[in-house]
């Protein structure tokens, strides 16, 4: 198998990200194919990838911060589904030729290239039927985020509020909460209300015409968990004193990637209530690799307990268009790119 791996590959690359990442992307056919070095790693030929806000937000960080995070020239992309073409010496649970799915952290060689290095501990083998390559490519970041932020924090019968329910994480969140037996209140725009209802939401709050915080306050202290995928309204965490039950939790998943947003998150986490901080547990969610969590999500999709919402697929040369679409914040579900055949 190793002899068939080309020395160079095709990939989207960038060296600069101003004014936007997509304005600086170009396709190179002479990018060195990554070399397998770790005994627990896999060399994966990417078939499909999907993109997330962090795929452009991290490269667009201010100069020195970005350079510390990712060396350039670099290829964006974290989510993937692809075929294993080489495996480290200590990998025994995955075979050559297996189709696997998962996510990478932000790194120099991302999934918008023909080959990637992925840790065996952070991928799952595609079920034999019931899950397509495109669907599996869209699970990674969004699916793991939703599952890991919700599953440990709720039990059957709990009420959960999902702020921002129609994006990649939001669509998974609504469905996962319902599989776990929760009552779901979700915010979205009127244009996405039918979609979110079809995913199982019990109540919809139209954030375009309603004061979300006041609407939730009026319900009283009934929510075990608030999952904030947006970061606005700014007062949502403080207001949650009036709608989260004692012992409940506020989990911050999404927010603007800015200095002000970081300061706000820090003050929420550290400022005591007697100094104006909130009273509820506050967690800034951090994703973790988990093959087991990926397997659960793949099985649920196979069993049709949840579905992957894909708004649009793109061919490899149209990656800049996909990022432009993602940047609008108006996507319903995931955007998937076909990388290999």
mmCIF file of C-alpha atoms in Angstrom:
data_model
loop_
_atom_site.group_PDB
_atom_site.id
_atom_site.type_symbol
_atom_site.label_atom_id
_atom_site.label_comp_id
_atom_site.label_asym_id
_atom_site.label_seq_id
_atom_site.Cartn_x
_atom_site.Cartn_y
_atom_site.Cartn_z
ATOM 1 C CA UNK A 1 0.000 0.000 0.000
ATOM 2 C CA UNK A 2 2.785 2.428 0.880
ATOM 3 C CA UNK A 3 4.255 2.194 -2.641
ATOM 4 C CA UNK A 4 1.053 3.634 -4.139
ATOM 5 C CA UNK A 5 1.167 6.772 -2.000
ATOM 6 C CA UNK A 6 2.319 9.744 -4.115
ATOM 7 C CA UNK A 7 5.158 11.946 -2.894
ATOM 8 C CA UNK A 8 3.103 15.088 -3.559
ATOM 9 C CA UNK A 9 -0.603 15.832 -3.370
ATOM 10 C CA UNK A 10 -3.249 18.380 -4.242
ATOM 11 C CA UNK A 11 -4.347 20.752 -1.459
ATOM 12 C CA UNK A 12 -5.798 24.176 -0.794
ATOM 13 C CA UNK A 13 -3.056 26.307 0.746
ATOM 14 C CA UNK A 14 -2.693 29.781 2.208
ATOM 15 C CA UNK A 15 0.200 31.820 3.527
ATOM 16 C CA UNK A 16 -1.849 34.902 4.422
ATOM 17 C CA UNK A 17 -5.427 35.321 5.645
ATOM 18 C CA UNK A 18 -6.089 39.051 5.246
ATOM 19 C CA UNK A 19 -8.746 40.271 4.587
ATOM 20 C CA UNK A 20 -10.253 36.752 4.550
ATOM 21 C CA UNK A 21 -8.973 33.212 4.382
ATOM 22 C CA UNK A 22 -10.897 32.405 1.213
ATOM 23 C CA UNK A 23 -9.402 35.373 -0.606
ATOM 24 C CA UNK A 24 -5.971 33.800 -0.123
ATOM 25 C CA UNK A 25 -6.683 30.140 -0.854
ATOM 26 C CA UNK A 26 -5.137 28.530 -3.912
ATOM 27 C CA UNK A 27 -4.860 24.955 -5.131
ATOM 28 C CA UNK A 28 -1.371 23.505 -5.266
ATOM 29 C CA UNK A 29 -0.624 20.133 -6.857
ATOM 30 C CA UNK A 30 2.885 19.886 -5.398
ATOM 31 C CA UNK A 31 2.278 19.867 -1.643
ATOM 32 C CA UNK A 32 4.431 17.173 0.028
ATOM 33 C CA UNK A 33 2.273 14.252 1.136
ATOM 34 C CA UNK A 34 2.445 14.025 4.946
ATOM 35 C CA UNK A 35 4.641 11.265 6.294
ATOM 36 C CA UNK A 36 3.474 8.817 8.911
ATOM 37 C CA UNK A 37 5.764 9.003 11.947
ATOM 38 C CA UNK A 38 3.766 8.200 15.087
ATOM 39 C CA UNK A 39 3.107 4.544 15.945
ATOM 40 C CA UNK A 40 -0.526 5.329 16.816
ATOM 41 C CA UNK A 41 -1.288 7.466 13.773
ATOM 42 C CA UNK A 42 -2.966 6.861 10.430
ATOM 43 C CA UNK A 43 -2.320 8.196 6.954
ATOM 44 C CA UNK A 44 -5.777 8.853 5.515
ATOM 45 C CA UNK A 45 -6.709 9.586 1.908
ATOM 46 C CA UNK A 46 -9.478 12.165 2.301
ATOM 47 C CA UNK A 47 -12.720 11.530 0.423
ATOM 48 C CA UNK A 48 -14.910 14.298 1.861
ATOM 49 C CA UNK A 49 -14.383 17.127 4.342
ATOM 50 C CA UNK A 50 -16.633 19.636 6.041
ATOM 51 C CA UNK A 51 -15.791 23.084 7.325
ATOM 52 C CA UNK A 52 -16.451 24.858 10.619
ATOM 53 C CA UNK A 53 -16.205 28.510 11.710
ATOM 54 C CA UNK A 54 -12.899 27.781 13.462
ATOM 55 C CA UNK A 55 -11.431 26.775 10.105
ATOM 56 C CA UNK A 56 -11.378 30.433 9.102
ATOM 57 C CA UNK A 57 -11.424 32.124 12.514
ATOM 58 C CA UNK A 58 -8.139 30.580 13.678
ATOM 59 C CA UNK A 59 -6.172 31.486 10.515
ATOM 60 C CA UNK A 60 -7.642 35.001 10.716
ATOM 61 C CA UNK A 61 -6.386 35.628 14.247
ATOM 62 C CA UNK A 62 -3.976 38.575 14.617
ATOM 63 C CA UNK A 63 -0.509 37.894 13.153
ATOM 64 C CA UNK A 64 1.625 36.613 16.002
ATOM 65 C CA UNK A 65 -1.265 34.695 17.591
ATOM 66 C CA UNK A 66 -2.030 32.939 14.314
ATOM 67 C CA UNK A 67 1.634 32.141 13.704
ATOM 68 C CA UNK A 68 1.816 30.493 17.115
ATOM 69 C CA UNK A 69 -1.274 28.421 16.314
ATOM 70 C CA UNK A 70 -0.519 27.391 12.712
ATOM 71 C CA UNK A 71 2.641 27.549 10.641
ATOM 72 C CA UNK A 72 2.197 28.580 7.019
ATOM 73 C CA UNK A 73 1.928 27.648 4.225
ATOM 74 C CA UNK A 74 -0.993 25.669 5.593
ATOM 75 C CA UNK A 75 -4.096 23.779 4.524
ATOM 76 C CA UNK A 76 -7.354 24.426 6.423
ATOM 77 C CA UNK A 77 -9.951 21.870 7.457
ATOM 78 C CA UNK A 78 -10.617 19.703 10.517
ATOM 79 C CA UNK A 79 -13.516 17.348 9.688
ATOM 80 C CA UNK A 80 -12.987 14.435 7.331
ATOM 81 C CA UNK A 81 -14.010 11.020 6.097
ATOM 82 C CA UNK A 82 -11.432 9.009 4.196
ATOM 83 C CA UNK A 83 -9.670 5.733 3.485
ATOM 84 C CA UNK A 84 -6.784 4.448 5.600
ATOM 85 C CA UNK A 85 -3.745 3.886 3.375
ATOM 86 C CA UNK A 86 -1.065 3.461 6.027
ATOM 87 C CA UNK A 87 -1.102 2.731 9.762
ATOM 88 C CA UNK A 88 1.394 3.118 12.590
ATOM 89 C CA UNK A 89 3.026 0.062 14.112
ATOM 90 C CA UNK A 90 0.838 0.116 17.239
ATOM 91 C CA UNK A 91 -2.507 0.492 15.448
ATOM 92 C CA UNK A 92 -4.417 -2.785 15.705
ATOM 93 C CA UNK A 93 -8.087 -1.772 15.679
ATOM 94 C CA UNK A 94 -8.153 -0.247 12.196
ATOM 95 C CA UNK A 95 -7.148 -1.993 8.962
ATOM 96 C CA UNK A 96 -5.736 -0.673 5.714
ATOM 97 C CA UNK A 97 -8.611 0.153 3.411
ATOM 98 C CA UNK A 98 -11.038 0.959 6.239
ATOM 99 C CA UNK A 99 -13.058 4.135 5.705
ATOM 100 C CA UNK A 100 -12.865 6.264 8.848
ATOM 101 C CA UNK A 101 -14.251 9.600 10.019
ATOM 102 C CA UNK A 102 -13.260 12.118 12.656
ATOM 103 C CA UNK A 103 -11.653 15.492 13.231
ATOM 104 C CA UNK A 104 -8.267 17.129 13.430
ATOM 105 C CA UNK A 105 -7.257 20.020 15.616
ATOM 106 C CA UNK A 106 -6.266 23.212 13.755
ATOM 107 C CA UNK A 107 -2.969 22.238 12.150
ATOM 108 C CA UNK A 108 -0.691 22.911 9.214
ATOM 109 C CA UNK A 109 -1.979 20.021 7.085
ATOM 110 C CA UNK A 110 -5.770 20.039 7.288
ATOM 111 C CA UNK A 111 -8.476 18.004 5.613
ATOM 112 C CA UNK A 112 -8.758 20.181 2.491
ATOM 113 C CA UNK A 113 -5.824 18.247 1.089
ATOM 114 C CA UNK A 114 -5.743 14.756 -0.406
ATOM 115 C CA UNK A 115 -3.917 13.139 2.547
ATOM 116 C CA UNK A 116 -3.840 13.789 6.300
ATOM 117 C CA UNK A 117 -2.281 12.305 9.422
ATOM 118 C CA UNK A 118 -4.930 11.427 12.023
ATOM 119 C CA UNK A 119 -4.626 9.765 15.451
ATOM 120 C CA UNK A 120 -6.201 6.306 15.533
ATOM 121 C CA UNK A 121 -7.684 7.175 18.935
ATOM 122 C CA UNK A 122 -9.683 10.002 17.364
ATOM 123 C CA UNK A 123 -11.410 8.246 14.462
ATOM 124 C CA UNK A 124 -14.180 5.687 14.020
ATOM 125 C CA UNK A 125 -14.748 3.197 11.232
ATOM 126 C CA UNK A 126 -17.683 4.038 8.959
ATOM 127 C CA UNK A 127 -20.645 1.706 9.551
ATOM 128 C CA UNK A 128 -21.108 -0.801 6.718
ATOM 129 C CA UNK A 129 -24.417 0.775 5.731
ATOM 130 C CA UNK A 130 -26.729 3.599 6.713
ATOM 131 C CA UNK A 131 -24.150 6.405 6.799
ATOM 132 C CA UNK A 132 -22.719 8.042 3.674
ATOM 133 C CA UNK A 133 -19.195 9.385 3.291
ATOM 134 C CA UNK A 134 -20.535 12.952 3.105
ATOM 135 C CA UNK A 135 -22.588 12.473 6.273
ATOM 136 C CA UNK A 136 -19.635 11.001 8.136
ATOM 137 C CA UNK A 137 -17.405 13.893 7.038
ATOM 138 C CA UNK A 138 -19.851 16.296 8.675
ATOM 139 C CA UNK A 139 -19.891 14.621 12.099
ATOM 140 C CA UNK A 140 -16.437 15.556 13.476
ATOM 141 C CA UNK A 141 -16.364 18.912 15.223
ATOM 142 C CA UNK A 142 -20.103 19.671 15.272
ATOM 143 C CA UNK A 143 -21.274 16.210 16.281
ATOM 144 C CA UNK A 144 -18.654 15.727 18.993
ATOM 145 C CA UNK A 145 -19.254 19.228 20.348
ATOM 146 C CA UNK A 146 -22.987 18.730 20.661
ATOM 147 C CA UNK A 147 -22.682 15.263 22.183
ATOM 148 C CA UNK A 148 -19.921 16.090 24.654
ATOM 149 C CA UNK A 149 -21.553 19.348 25.761
ATOM 150 C CA UNK A 150 -24.969 17.769 26.366
ATOM 151 C CA UNK A 151 -24.655 14.072 27.272
ATOM 152 C CA UNK A 152 -22.734 14.448 30.587
ATOM 153 C CA UNK A 153 -24.976 17.277 31.788
ATOM 154 C CA UNK A 154 -28.545 15.994 31.390
ATOM 155 C CA UNK A 155 -30.849 13.104 32.198
ATOM 156 C CA UNK A 156 -34.186 12.029 30.779
ATOM 157 C CA UNK A 157 -36.911 14.597 31.450
ATOM 158 C CA UNK A 158 -34.569 17.584 31.810
ATOM 159 C CA UNK A 159 -35.233 20.848 30.007
ATOM 160 C CA UNK A 160 -32.484 22.341 27.852
ATOM 161 C CA UNK A 161 -32.218 25.654 26.025
ATOM 162 C CA UNK A 162 -30.122 25.699 22.842
ATOM 163 C CA UNK A 163 -29.112 29.167 21.715
ATOM 164 C CA UNK A 164 -28.428 28.942 17.992
ATOM 165 C CA UNK A 165 -30.072 25.732 16.836
ATOM 166 C CA UNK A 166 -29.835 25.704 13.033
ATOM 167 C CA UNK A 167 -26.081 25.676 12.394
ATOM 168 C CA UNK A 168 -23.790 22.652 12.403
ATOM 169 C CA UNK A 169 -23.596 22.240 16.191
ATOM 170 C CA UNK A 170 -27.180 23.404 16.666
ATOM 171 C CA UNK A 171 -28.739 20.793 14.369
ATOM 172 C CA UNK A 172 -26.869 18.003 16.142
ATOM 173 C CA UNK A 173 -27.663 19.494 19.563
ATOM 174 C CA UNK A 174 -31.432 19.510 19.142
ATOM 175 C CA UNK A 175 -31.476 15.894 17.998
ATOM 176 C CA UNK A 176 -29.015 14.591 20.594
ATOM 177 C CA UNK A 177 -30.974 16.256 23.400
ATOM 178 C CA UNK A 178 -34.158 14.586 22.149
ATOM 179 C CA UNK A 179 -32.503 11.149 21.908
ATOM 180 C CA UNK A 180 -31.424 11.630 25.532
ATOM 181 C CA UNK A 181 -35.019 12.346 26.527
ATOM 182 C CA UNK A 182 -34.876 16.117 27.058
ATOM 183 C CA UNK A 183 -37.443 18.833 26.431
ATOM 184 C CA UNK A 184 -35.821 21.271 23.999
ATOM 185 C CA UNK A 185 -36.356 25.006 23.697
ATOM 186 C CA UNK A 186 -34.341 26.440 20.812
ATOM 187 C CA UNK A 187 -33.650 29.858 19.317
ATOM 188 C CA UNK A 188 -33.469 30.414 15.572
ATOM 189 C CA UNK A 189 -34.677 32.745 12.844
ATOM 190 C CA UNK A 190 -38.160 32.316 11.294
ATOM 191 C CA UNK A 191 -36.540 30.985 8.109
ATOM 192 C CA UNK A 192 -35.054 28.060 10.025
ATOM 193 C CA UNK A 193 -37.991 27.362 12.354
ATOM 194 C CA UNK A 194 -39.479 24.532 10.279
ATOM 195 C CA UNK A 195 -36.104 22.797 10.077
ATOM 196 C CA UNK A 196 -35.487 23.057 13.812
ATOM 197 C CA UNK A 197 -38.992 21.786 14.586
ATOM 198 C CA UNK A 198 -38.422 18.849 12.235
ATOM 199 C CA UNK A 199 -35.311 17.967 14.237
ATOM 200 C CA UNK A 200 -37.437 17.667 17.366
ATOM 201 C CA UNK A 201 -37.449 21.050 19.126
ATOM 202 C CA UNK A 202 -40.444 21.407 21.448
ATOM 203 C CA UNK A 203 -40.417 25.198 21.585
ATOM 204 C CA UNK A 204 -38.946 27.813 19.247
ATOM 205 C CA UNK A 205 -37.857 31.331 20.215
ATOM 206 C CA UNK A 206 -37.574 33.761 17.289
ATOM 207 C CA UNK A 207 -34.494 35.760 18.243
ATOM 208 C CA UNK A 208 -35.203 38.333 15.505
ATOM 209 C CA UNK A 209 -38.399 39.604 17.167
ATOM 210 C CA UNK A 210 -38.077 38.429 20.769
ATOM 211 C CA UNK A 211 -35.860 39.388 23.684
ATOM 212 C CA UNK A 212 -34.433 35.916 24.259
ATOM 213 C CA UNK A 213 -33.330 36.541 27.840
ATOM 214 C CA UNK A 214 -36.695 37.977 28.893
ATOM 215 C CA UNK A 215 -38.565 35.149 27.169
ATOM 216 C CA UNK A 216 -36.557 32.597 29.141
ATOM 217 C CA UNK A 217 -36.904 34.534 32.412
ATOM 218 C CA UNK A 218 -40.670 34.356 32.026
ATOM 219 C CA UNK A 219 -40.486 30.550 32.077
ATOM 220 C CA UNK A 220 -38.890 30.531 35.537
ATOM 221 C CA UNK A 221 -36.073 28.314 36.794
ATOM 222 C CA UNK A 222 -36.769 25.246 34.672
ATOM 223 C CA UNK A 223 -33.646 24.597 32.573
ATOM 224 C CA UNK A 224 -30.984 22.108 33.602
ATOM 225 C CA UNK A 225 -28.659 23.140 30.785
ATOM 226 C CA UNK A 226 -28.141 26.146 28.533
ATOM 227 C CA UNK A 227 -26.020 25.499 25.451
ATOM 228 C CA UNK A 228 -24.887 28.780 23.898
ATOM 229 C CA UNK A 229 -23.686 28.283 20.323
ATOM 230 C CA UNK A 230 -23.773 31.992 19.478
ATOM 231 C CA UNK A 231 -22.413 34.221 22.246
ATOM 232 C CA UNK A 232 -25.266 36.726 22.016
ATOM 233 C CA UNK A 233 -27.246 38.259 23.593
ATOM 234 C CA UNK A 234 -24.444 39.430 25.833
ATOM 235 C CA UNK A 235 -26.612 39.268 28.968
ATOM 236 C CA UNK A 236 -27.718 35.653 28.472
ATOM 237 C CA UNK A 237 -25.424 34.148 31.105
ATOM 238 C CA UNK A 238 -26.270 36.720 33.777
ATOM 239 C CA UNK A 239 -29.966 36.379 32.949
ATOM 240 C CA UNK A 240 -29.689 32.611 33.378
ATOM 241 C CA UNK A 241 -29.773 33.214 37.157
ATOM 242 C CA UNK A 242 -33.527 33.444 36.597
ATOM 243 C CA UNK A 243 -34.102 30.411 34.345
ATOM 244 C CA UNK A 244 -31.495 27.738 35.215
ATOM 245 C CA UNK A 245 -32.357 25.393 38.070
ATOM 246 C CA UNK A 246 -30.049 25.183 41.118
ATOM 247 C CA UNK A 247 -27.130 22.971 40.139
ATOM 248 C CA UNK A 248 -27.700 23.567 36.421
ATOM 249 C CA UNK A 249 -25.033 24.624 33.982
ATOM 250 C CA UNK A 250 -24.359 27.178 31.238
ATOM 251 C CA UNK A 251 -22.038 25.804 28.525
ATOM 252 C CA UNK A 252 -20.426 28.283 26.122
ATOM 253 C CA UNK A 253 -19.718 26.663 22.760
ATOM 254 C CA UNK A 254 -19.691 29.499 20.254
ATOM 255 C CA UNK A 255 -18.873 33.189 20.466
ATOM 256 C CA UNK A 256 -17.110 35.847 18.423
ATOM 257 C CA UNK A 257 -13.368 35.125 18.347
ATOM 258 C CA UNK A 258 -12.193 38.473 19.659
ATOM 259 C CA UNK A 259 -10.388 39.959 22.655
ATOM 260 C CA UNK A 260 -13.661 41.321 24.036
ATOM 261 C CA UNK A 261 -15.287 37.896 23.771
ATOM 262 C CA UNK A 262 -12.349 36.286 25.575
ATOM 263 C CA UNK A 263 -12.558 38.891 28.343
ATOM 264 C CA UNK A 264 -16.284 38.259 28.662
ATOM 265 C CA UNK A 265 -15.773 34.494 28.947
ATOM 266 C CA UNK A 266 -13.039 34.983 31.547
ATOM 267 C CA UNK A 267 -15.197 37.286 33.663
ATOM 268 C CA UNK A 268 -18.118 34.855 33.508
ATOM 269 C CA UNK A 269 -15.903 32.002 34.634
ATOM 270 C CA UNK A 270 -14.090 33.912 37.373
ATOM 271 C CA UNK A 271 -16.256 36.797 38.608
ATOM 272 C CA UNK A 272 -18.219 35.827 41.739
ATOM 273 C CA UNK A 273 -21.917 36.630 41.903
ATOM 274 C CA UNK A 274 -21.478 39.210 44.684
ATOM 275 C CA UNK A 275 -19.301 41.208 42.290
ATOM 276 C CA UNK A 276 -21.848 41.048 39.496
ATOM 277 C CA UNK A 277 -21.063 37.634 38.046
ATOM 278 C CA UNK A 278 -23.622 34.930 37.376
ATOM 279 C CA UNK A 279 -24.640 32.338 39.966
ATOM 280 C CA UNK A 280 -24.663 29.270 37.740
ATOM 281 C CA UNK A 281 -21.870 26.923 36.738
ATOM 282 C CA UNK A 282 -20.174 28.309 33.629
ATOM 283 C CA UNK A 283 -18.095 26.178 31.283
ATOM 284 C CA UNK A 284 -16.255 27.140 28.116
ATOM 285 C CA UNK A 285 -16.521 23.948 26.108
ATOM 286 C CA UNK A 286 -13.299 22.338 24.867
ATOM 287 C CA UNK A 287 -13.587 19.510 22.361
ATOM 288 C CA UNK A 288 -11.757 16.242 22.964
ATOM 289 C CA UNK A 289 -10.962 13.357 20.634
ATOM 290 C CA UNK A 290 -13.080 10.291 21.322
ATOM 291 C CA UNK A 291 -13.450 7.313 19.021
ATOM 292 C CA UNK A 292 -16.218 6.010 21.286
ATOM 293 C CA UNK A 293 -18.266 9.210 21.000
ATOM 294 C CA UNK A 294 -17.852 9.132 17.209
ATOM 295 C CA UNK A 295 -19.051 5.523 17.163
ATOM 296 C CA UNK A 296 -22.161 6.446 19.162
ATOM 297 C CA UNK A 297 -23.012 9.225 16.724
ATOM 298 C CA UNK A 298 -22.386 6.984 13.701
ATOM 299 C CA UNK A 299 -24.629 4.294 15.161
ATOM 300 C CA UNK A 300 -27.407 6.773 15.925
ATOM 301 C CA UNK A 301 -27.251 8.037 12.344
ATOM 302 C CA UNK A 302 -27.341 4.468 11.027
ATOM 303 C CA UNK A 303 -30.378 3.753 13.227
ATOM 304 C CA UNK A 304 -31.990 7.015 12.050
ATOM 305 C CA UNK A 305 -32.230 8.353 15.588
ATOM 306 C CA UNK A 306 -30.509 11.489 14.302
ATOM 307 C CA UNK A 307 -29.751 12.782 10.817
ATOM 308 C CA UNK A 308 -26.952 14.842 9.390
ATOM 309 C CA UNK A 309 -28.238 18.123 7.990
ATOM 310 C CA UNK A 310 -26.152 19.068 4.949
ATOM 311 C CA UNK A 311 -27.149 22.332 3.329
ATOM 312 C CA UNK A 312 -24.801 22.099 0.371
ATOM 313 C CA UNK A 313 -21.940 20.082 -1.098
ATOM 314 C CA UNK A 314 -19.060 21.602 -3.047
ATOM 315 C CA UNK A 315 -16.433 20.271 -5.392
ATOM 316 C CA UNK A 316 -12.779 20.722 -4.458
ATOM 317 C CA UNK A 317 -12.189 23.791 -6.603
ATOM 318 C CA UNK A 318 -15.130 25.600 -4.981
ATOM 319 C CA UNK A 319 -13.745 25.669 -1.423
ATOM 320 C CA UNK A 320 -13.542 29.522 -1.407
ATOM 321 C CA UNK A 321 -17.271 29.636 -2.185
ATOM 322 C CA UNK A 322 -17.950 27.275 0.713
ATOM 323 C CA UNK A 323 -16.034 29.511 3.144
ATOM 324 C CA UNK A 324 -17.864 32.592 1.853
ATOM 325 C CA UNK A 325 -21.155 30.809 2.529
ATOM 326 C CA UNK A 326 -20.037 29.666 5.986
ATOM 327 C CA UNK A 327 -18.972 33.198 6.898
ATOM 328 C CA UNK A 328 -22.525 34.530 6.440
ATOM 329 C CA UNK A 329 -23.646 32.549 9.480
ATOM 330 C CA UNK A 330 -26.842 31.659 7.613
ATOM 331 C CA UNK A 331 -26.079 28.032 6.800
ATOM 332 C CA UNK A 332 -28.604 25.438 7.911
ATOM 333 C CA UNK A 333 -26.493 22.508 9.010
ATOM 334 C CA UNK A 334 -23.179 21.588 7.404
ATOM 335 C CA UNK A 335 -21.242 22.411 4.244
ATOM 336 C CA UNK A 336 -19.358 19.454 2.753
ATOM 337 C CA UNK A 337 -16.502 19.431 0.226
ATOM 338 C CA UNK A 338 -15.639 16.514 -2.048
ATOM 339 C CA UNK A 339 -11.868 16.054 -1.872
ATOM 340 C CA UNK A 340 -11.159 12.604 -3.347
ATOM 341 C CA UNK A 341 -12.928 9.999 -5.411
#
